[in-house]
Coordinates of C-alpha atoms in Angstrom, one line a residue:
X201 CA 50.3 20.8 69.7
X202 CA 48.0 18.7 71.7
X203 CA 45.9 21.8 72.7
X204 CA 45.5 22.7 69.0
X205 CA 44.3 19.1 68.2
X206 CA 41.7 19.1 71.0
X207 CA 40.5 22.5 69.8
X208 CA 40.1 21.0 66.2
X209 CA 38.1 18.0 67.6
X210 CA 36.1 20.0 70.0
X211 CA 34.9 22.7 67.7
X212 CA 32.9 21.6 64.5
X213 CA 34.0 23.2 61.3
X214 CA 31.3 25.6 60.2
X215 CA 30.2 25.5 56.5
X216 CA 29.6 28.7 54.6
X217 CA 25.9 29.8 54.5
X218 CA 25.6 29.2 50.9
X219 CA 26.8 25.7 51.0
X220 CA 24.6 24.9 54.0
X221 CA 21.6 26.0 52.1
X222 CA 22.5 24.0 49.0
X223 CA 23.1 20.8 51.1
X224 CA 19.7 21.3 52.8
X225 CA 18.0 21.8 49.4
X226 CA 19.6 18.6 48.0
X227 CA 18.5 16.6 51.1
X228 CA 14.9 17.9 50.9
X229 CA 14.8 17.1 47.1
X230 CA 16.1 13.6 47.8
X231 CA 13.6 12.8 50.5
X232 CA 10.8 14.2 48.2
X233 CA 11.7 12.0 45.3
X234 CA 12.0 9.0 47.6
X235 CA 8.6 9.6 49.0
X236 CA 7.1 10.1 45.6
X237 CA 8.3 7.1 43.8
X238 CA 7.8 5.0 46.9
X239 CA 4.1 6.0 46.9
X240 CA 3.8 5.6 43.1
X241 CA 5.0 2.2 43.3
X242 CA 2.9 0.8 46.3
X243 CA 0.1 3.1 46.9
X244 CA -2.0 1.6 43.9
X245 CA -3.3 -1.3 46.1
X246 CA -6.4 -1.4 48.2
X247 CA -7.0 1.6 50.3
X248 CA -5.7 1.3 54.0
X249 CA -3.6 -1.8 53.1
X250 CA -0.9 -0.8 50.5
X251 CA -0.1 -3.8 48.3
X252 CA 3.7 -4.9 48.2
X253 CA 5.5 -3.8 45.0
X254 CA 5.5 -6.4 42.4
X255 CA 7.9 -7.0 39.5
X256 CA 6.5 -6.2 36.1
X257 CA 5.6 -9.4 34.4
X258 CA 7.4 -10.1 31.0
X259 CA 5.5 -9.6 27.9
X260 CA 3.9 -13.0 26.5
X261 CA 6.0 -14.5 23.7
X262 CA 4.3 -14.1 20.3
X263 CA 3.9 -17.2 18.1
X264 CA 5.4 -17.0 14.6
X265 CA 3.0 -15.9 11.9
X266 CA 0.8 -19.0 10.9
X267 CA 1.1 -20.8 14.1
X268 CA -2.0 -22.2 15.8
X269 CA -3.3 -20.0 18.8
X270 CA -1.9 -16.8 17.1
X271 CA -5.3 -15.0 17.2
X272 CA -6.0 -15.4 20.9
X273 CA -2.7 -14.3 21.8
X274 CA -2.7 -11.2 19.6
X275 CA -5.9 -10.3 21.1
X276 CA -4.3 -10.5 24.6
X277 CA -1.4 -8.5 23.5
X278 CA -3.8 -5.7 22.2
X279 CA -5.8 -5.7 25.5
X280 CA -2.8 -5.8 27.8
X281 CA -1.3 -2.6 29.0
X282 CA 2.4 -1.7 28.9
X283 CA 4.1 -3.1 31.9
X284 CA 6.0 0.1 33.0
X285 CA 7.6 1.0 36.4
X286 CA 6.5 4.2 38.1
X287 CA 10.0 5.8 37.3
X288 CA 9.7 5.0 33.4
X289 CA 6.0 6.1 33.4
X290 CA 7.2 9.4 35.0
X291 CA 9.7 10.1 32.3
X292 CA 7.9 8.6 29.3
X293 CA 4.6 10.3 29.9
X294 CA 1.2 8.9 30.8
X295 CA -0.8 6.6 28.6
X296 CA -0.4 3.1 27.1
X297 CA 0.9 1.9 23.8
X298 CA -1.7 0.0 22.0
X299 CA -2.2 -1.7 18.7
X300 CA -4.0 0.5 16.2
X301 CA -7.7 0.4 16.2
X302 CA -7.9 2.1 12.8
X303 CA -5.5 2.0 9.9
X304 CA -5.5 4.0 6.6
X305 CA -4.6 1.1 4.1
X306 CA -4.5 3.0 0.8
X307 CA -4.2 4.2 -1.8
X308 CA -0.7 5.5 -2.7
X309 CA -1.0 9.1 -4.2
X310 CA -4.7 9.2 -3.0
X311 CA -4.4 11.8 -0.3
X312 CA -3.5 9.6 2.6
X313 CA -0.9 11.9 4.0
X314 CA -3.3 14.9 4.0
X315 CA -6.2 12.7 5.6
X316 CA -3.6 11.7 8.5
X317 CA -2.4 15.3 9.1
X318 CA -6.0 16.5 9.2
X319 CA -7.1 13.9 11.7
X320 CA -4.2 14.5 14.0
X321 CA -5.8 17.8 14.9
X322 CA -8.4 15.8 16.7
X323 CA -7.5 15.5 20.5
X324 CA -8.8 11.9 20.6
X325 CA -6.6 10.7 17.6
X326 CA -2.9 9.7 18.2
X327 CA -1.1 8.4 15.1
X328 CA 2.3 7.3 14.0
X329 CA 4.0 9.8 11.6
X330 CA 6.2 7.6 9.5
X331 CA 4.7 4.5 7.6
X332 CA 5.4 1.4 9.7
X333 CA 5.0 -1.0 6.6
X334 CA 4.4 -3.8 9.2
X335 CA 1.7 -5.9 7.4
X336 CA 3.7 -5.9 4.1
X337 CA 7.5 -5.5 4.9
X338 CA 8.2 -6.0 8.6
X339 CA 5.6 -8.7 9.6
X340 CA 8.3 -11.0 10.7
X341 CA 9.4 -8.5 13.5
X342 CA 6.2 -9.4 15.4
X343 CA 3.2 -7.4 17.0
X344 CA 5.5 -6.5 20.0
X345 CA 7.8 -4.5 17.6
X346 CA 4.8 -3.1 15.8
X347 CA 3.0 -2.0 19.1
X348 CA 6.2 -0.4 20.3
X349 CA 6.1 2.1 17.3
X350 CA 2.7 3.3 18.5
X351 CA 2.2 6.5 20.6
X352 CA 1.0 6.4 24.0
X353 CA -2.7 6.9 24.3
X354 CA -5.2 7.7 27.1
X355 CA -8.7 6.0 27.7
X356 CA -10.9 7.0 25.0
X357 CA -8.2 7.9 22.4
X358 CA -7.8 6.1 19.3
X359 CA -4.4 4.8 17.8
X360 CA -3.9 5.1 14.1
X361 CA -1.4 4.5 11.4
X362 CA -1.3 4.8 7.7
X363 CA 0.6 2.6 5.1
X364 CA -1.0 2.9 1.7
X365 CA 0.7 -0.1 0.2
X366 CA -1.5 -2.4 2.3
X367 CA -4.4 -2.0 0.0
X368 CA -2.4 -3.7 -2.7
X369 CA -0.6 -6.2 -0.6
X370 CA -2.3 -9.7 -1.0
X371 CA -1.3 -10.9 2.6
X372 CA -2.3 -7.7 4.4
X373 CA -6.0 -8.4 5.0
X374 CA -5.4 -11.8 6.6
X375 CA -2.7 -10.3 8.9
X376 CA -4.6 -7.4 9.9
X377 CA -7.6 -9.7 10.7
X378 CA -5.3 -11.9 12.6
X379 CA -4.3 -8.9 14.8
X380 CA -7.9 -7.9 15.3
X381 CA -11.1 -8.5 13.4
X382 CA -12.6 -5.2 14.7
X383 CA -9.9 -3.0 13.2
X384 CA -11.5 -0.2 11.2
X385 CA -10.1 0.5 7.8
X386 CA -9.9 3.6 5.7
X387 CA -9.2 3.8 2.0
X388 CA -8.6 7.1 0.2
X389 CA -9.4 6.7 -3.4
X390 CA -8.8 9.0 -6.4
X391 CA -9.7 9.1 -10.2
X392 CA -7.3 6.2 -11.2
X393 CA -6.1 8.0 -14.3
X394 CA -5.1 11.1 -12.3
X395 CA -3.5 8.8 -9.6
X396 CA -1.4 7.0 -12.2
X397 CA -0.1 10.1 -13.6
X398 CA 0.7 11.5 -10.1
X399 CA 2.4 8.3 -9.2
X400 CA 4.6 8.5 -12.3
X401 CA 5.3 12.2 -11.4
X402 CA 6.6 11.2 -8.1
X403 CA 8.9 8.6 -9.7
X404 CA 10.2 11.0 -12.5
X405 CA 11.2 13.5 -9.7
X406 CA 13.5 10.9 -8.2
X407 CA 14.5 9.2 -11.6
X408 CA 14.6 11.8 -14.3
X409 CA 15.8 9.2 -17.0
X410 CA 12.9 7.0 -16.8
X411 CA 10.8 6.3 -19.9
X412 CA 7.7 8.4 -20.8
X413 CA 4.4 7.8 -19.2
X414 CA 2.9 7.0 -22.6
X415 CA 5.5 4.2 -23.3
X416 CA 5.1 2.6 -19.9
X417 CA 1.3 2.6 -20.1
X418 CA 1.2 0.3 -23.1
X419 CA 2.5 -3.3 -23.8
X420 CA 1.8 -2.4 -27.4
X421 CA 0.8 0.9 -28.2
X422 CA -0.4 0.0 -31.8
X423 CA -3.0 -2.6 -30.4
X424 CA -3.7 -0.4 -27.4
X425 CA -3.1 -3.1 -24.9
X426 CA -2.6 -1.7 -21.3
X427 CA 0.3 -2.9 -19.3
X428 CA -1.4 -3.9 -16.1
X429 CA 1.9 -5.1 -14.5
X430 CA 3.0 -1.6 -14.2
X431 CA 2.3 -0.7 -10.6
X432 CA 1.1 2.8 -11.5
X433 CA -1.7 1.1 -13.5
X434 CA -2.3 -1.9 -11.2
X435 CA -3.0 0.2 -8.1
X436 CA -6.1 2.0 -9.8
X437 CA -7.9 -1.3 -10.4
X438 CA -9.5 -0.9 -7.0
X439 CA -12.3 -3.4 -7.4
X440 CA -9.8 -6.2 -7.9
X441 CA -8.0 -5.1 -4.7
X442 CA -11.1 -4.7 -2.7
X443 CA -12.3 -8.2 -3.4
X444 CA -9.3 -9.5 -1.5
X445 CA -10.2 -7.3 1.6
X446 CA -13.9 -8.5 1.6
X447 CA -12.8 -11.9 2.3
X448 CA -11.8 -10.8 5.7
X449 CA -13.7 -7.7 6.5
X450 CA -17.3 -6.7 6.0
X451 CA -17.9 -3.8 3.7
X452 CA -19.4 -1.7 6.6
X453 CA -15.9 -1.8 8.5
X454 CA -14.3 -0.1 5.6
X455 CA -14.6 3.6 4.8
X456 CA -14.0 5.0 1.4
X457 CA -12.8 8.5 1.4
X458 CA -12.9 10.5 -1.9
X459 CA -9.5 12.1 -2.7
X460 CA -11.2 14.7 -4.8
X461 CA -13.7 15.7 -2.1
X462 CA -10.8 15.7 0.4
X463 CA -9.5 18.8 -1.6
X464 CA -12.9 20.5 -2.5
X465 CA -14.6 19.8 0.8
X466 CA -12.1 18.8 3.5
X467 CA -14.4 19.4 6.4
X468 CA -17.2 17.3 4.9
X469 CA -15.0 14.4 4.4
X470 CA -13.5 14.7 7.8
X471 CA -16.9 14.7 9.1
X472 CA -17.6 11.4 7.6
X473 CA -14.2 10.0 9.0
X474 CA -15.0 11.2 12.6
X475 CA -18.4 9.6 12.4
X476 CA -16.9 6.3 11.2
X477 CA -14.4 6.4 14.0
X478 CA -16.8 7.2 16.6
X479 CA -15.3 10.5 17.4
X480 CA -17.0 13.9 18.2
X481 CA -17.1 16.1 15.2
X482 CA -14.4 18.6 16.2
X483 CA -12.6 19.1 12.9
X484 CA -14.7 21.6 10.8
X485 CA -14.4 24.5 8.3
X486 CA -12.7 26.7 10.7
X487 CA -9.6 24.4 10.6
X488 CA -8.9 24.8 7.0
X489 CA -7.8 27.4 4.3
X490 CA -7.3 26.9 0.6
X491 CA -3.6 27.4 -0.6
X492 CA -4.0 28.6 -4.2
X493 CA -0.3 28.1 -4.9
X494 CA -0.4 24.4 -4.0
X495 CA -4.0 23.8 -5.1
X496 CA -5.3 22.0 -2.0
X497 CA -6.3 22.9 1.6
X498 CA -4.0 23.5 4.5
X499 CA -4.4 23.4 8.2
X500 CA -4.7 26.8 9.9
X501 CA -3.2 25.3 13.0
X502 CA -1.4 21.9 13.0
X503 CA -1.2 19.6 15.8
X504 CA 1.0 21.1 18.6
X505 CA 1.5 24.4 16.7
X506 CA -0.1 27.8 16.6
X507 CA 1.0 28.2 12.9
X508 CA -0.5 27.5 9.6
X509 CA 0.6 24.1 8.1
X510 CA 0.7 22.8 4.5
X511 CA 2.0 19.5 3.3
X512 CA 5.6 19.4 2.0
X513 CA 7.1 20.3 -1.5
X514 CA 6.7 16.7 -2.3
X515 CA 2.9 17.1 -2.3
X516 CA 1.2 19.1 -5.3
X517 CA 3.9 18.5 -7.7
X518 CA 2.9 19.8 -11.3
X519 CA 2.0 16.9 -13.5
X520 CA 3.8 16.5 -17.0
X521 CA 1.7 16.9 -20.1
X522 CA 0.3 13.5 -21.2
X523 CA -0.9 12.7 -24.7
X524 CA -4.7 13.2 -24.4
X525 CA -5.3 9.9 -26.6
X526 CA -3.4 7.9 -23.9
X527 CA -5.5 9.6 -21.2
X528 CA -8.7 8.6 -23.0
X529 CA -7.6 5.2 -23.5
X530 CA -6.9 4.7 -20.0
X531 CA -10.2 6.1 -19.0
X532 CA -11.8 3.5 -21.4
X533 CA -9.6 0.8 -19.7
X534 CA -10.7 1.7 -16.1
X535 CA -14.2 2.4 -16.8
X536 CA -15.7 -1.2 -16.2
X537 CA -13.5 -1.5 -13.0
X538 CA -14.7 1.8 -11.8
X539 CA -18.4 0.7 -12.3
X540 CA -17.8 -2.4 -10.4
X541 CA -16.1 -0.5 -7.5
X542 CA -19.1 1.9 -7.4
X543 CA -21.4 -1.1 -7.0
X544 CA -19.3 -2.8 -4.4
X545 CA -19.0 0.4 -2.2
X546 CA -22.4 2.0 -2.8
X547 CA -20.7 5.3 -3.8
X548 CA -20.4 6.9 -7.1
X549 CA -17.2 8.7 -7.2
X550 CA -17.9 10.5 -10.4
X551 CA -14.6 9.6 -12.4
X552 CA -16.3 9.1 -15.8

């Protein structure tokens, strides 16, 4: 018995060759990962004298909306990069989450989704897909929450978002200006009569039992008094809404995109947008083809895909037939507002 025990102690147990290889591979992988993360965390100091690793500083607390000193702290938030460890950066990808430098602020049913999808083809544009609704519905959540929604960007890339309801939200201009007075604003506008009918068509698809367009248009159809409290009508009074934005932003910091030309000449309108954003003109005619079924241009290749891409079935709905007398009364109603809007923007959109 003693001799057998001595043999067990003196002779090491040999592992099968496959297990030995797996164990060796595991040890090598562990050592490589340890060296990689050690270097990533400490080699960013001065050459020849690596700086000791430091704990990431906590994000500064944002003051509540309206408190003194908000503007300076918001600018610091915008400039400060994300505090991320080497490991989190490795798994989350490179780049920094920044507050948007450009926002598509309107208008609903004007062509904002098409514009954003077209812009995302540009390699220097990174945009949030869903509408954040920060400056109208979620402002109390704070800028840290808002910034966390943004995609990571590299140096030289632009962060964007689009929420069309901002244009008609009274508080939005002051709030965006408080975030950054240098924010570039884009407004996609469309013939207000056609826009109103498109707005109604969208609502009708969700609520088939709503009253007719004609009955909603008038407070009193006999007198022809237009109901400007109806949002479908109110949104199209562009001059009124623009006055509010000009209290906080110069006209040169707002680009007005024609929803009609975005359909008839998408490359031309995208050229203007790229110039406005300070981007190289990369999106051109070669990126588009006209879809006769939908009645608007589509992308030959969408972002991150090699296949053609058109907007979903919720875009390009067939409009219901509207009484032409009602359409004409709406044109007469909008005409003076359109004329004022043309003067304010220096552009004639040709809606009359």
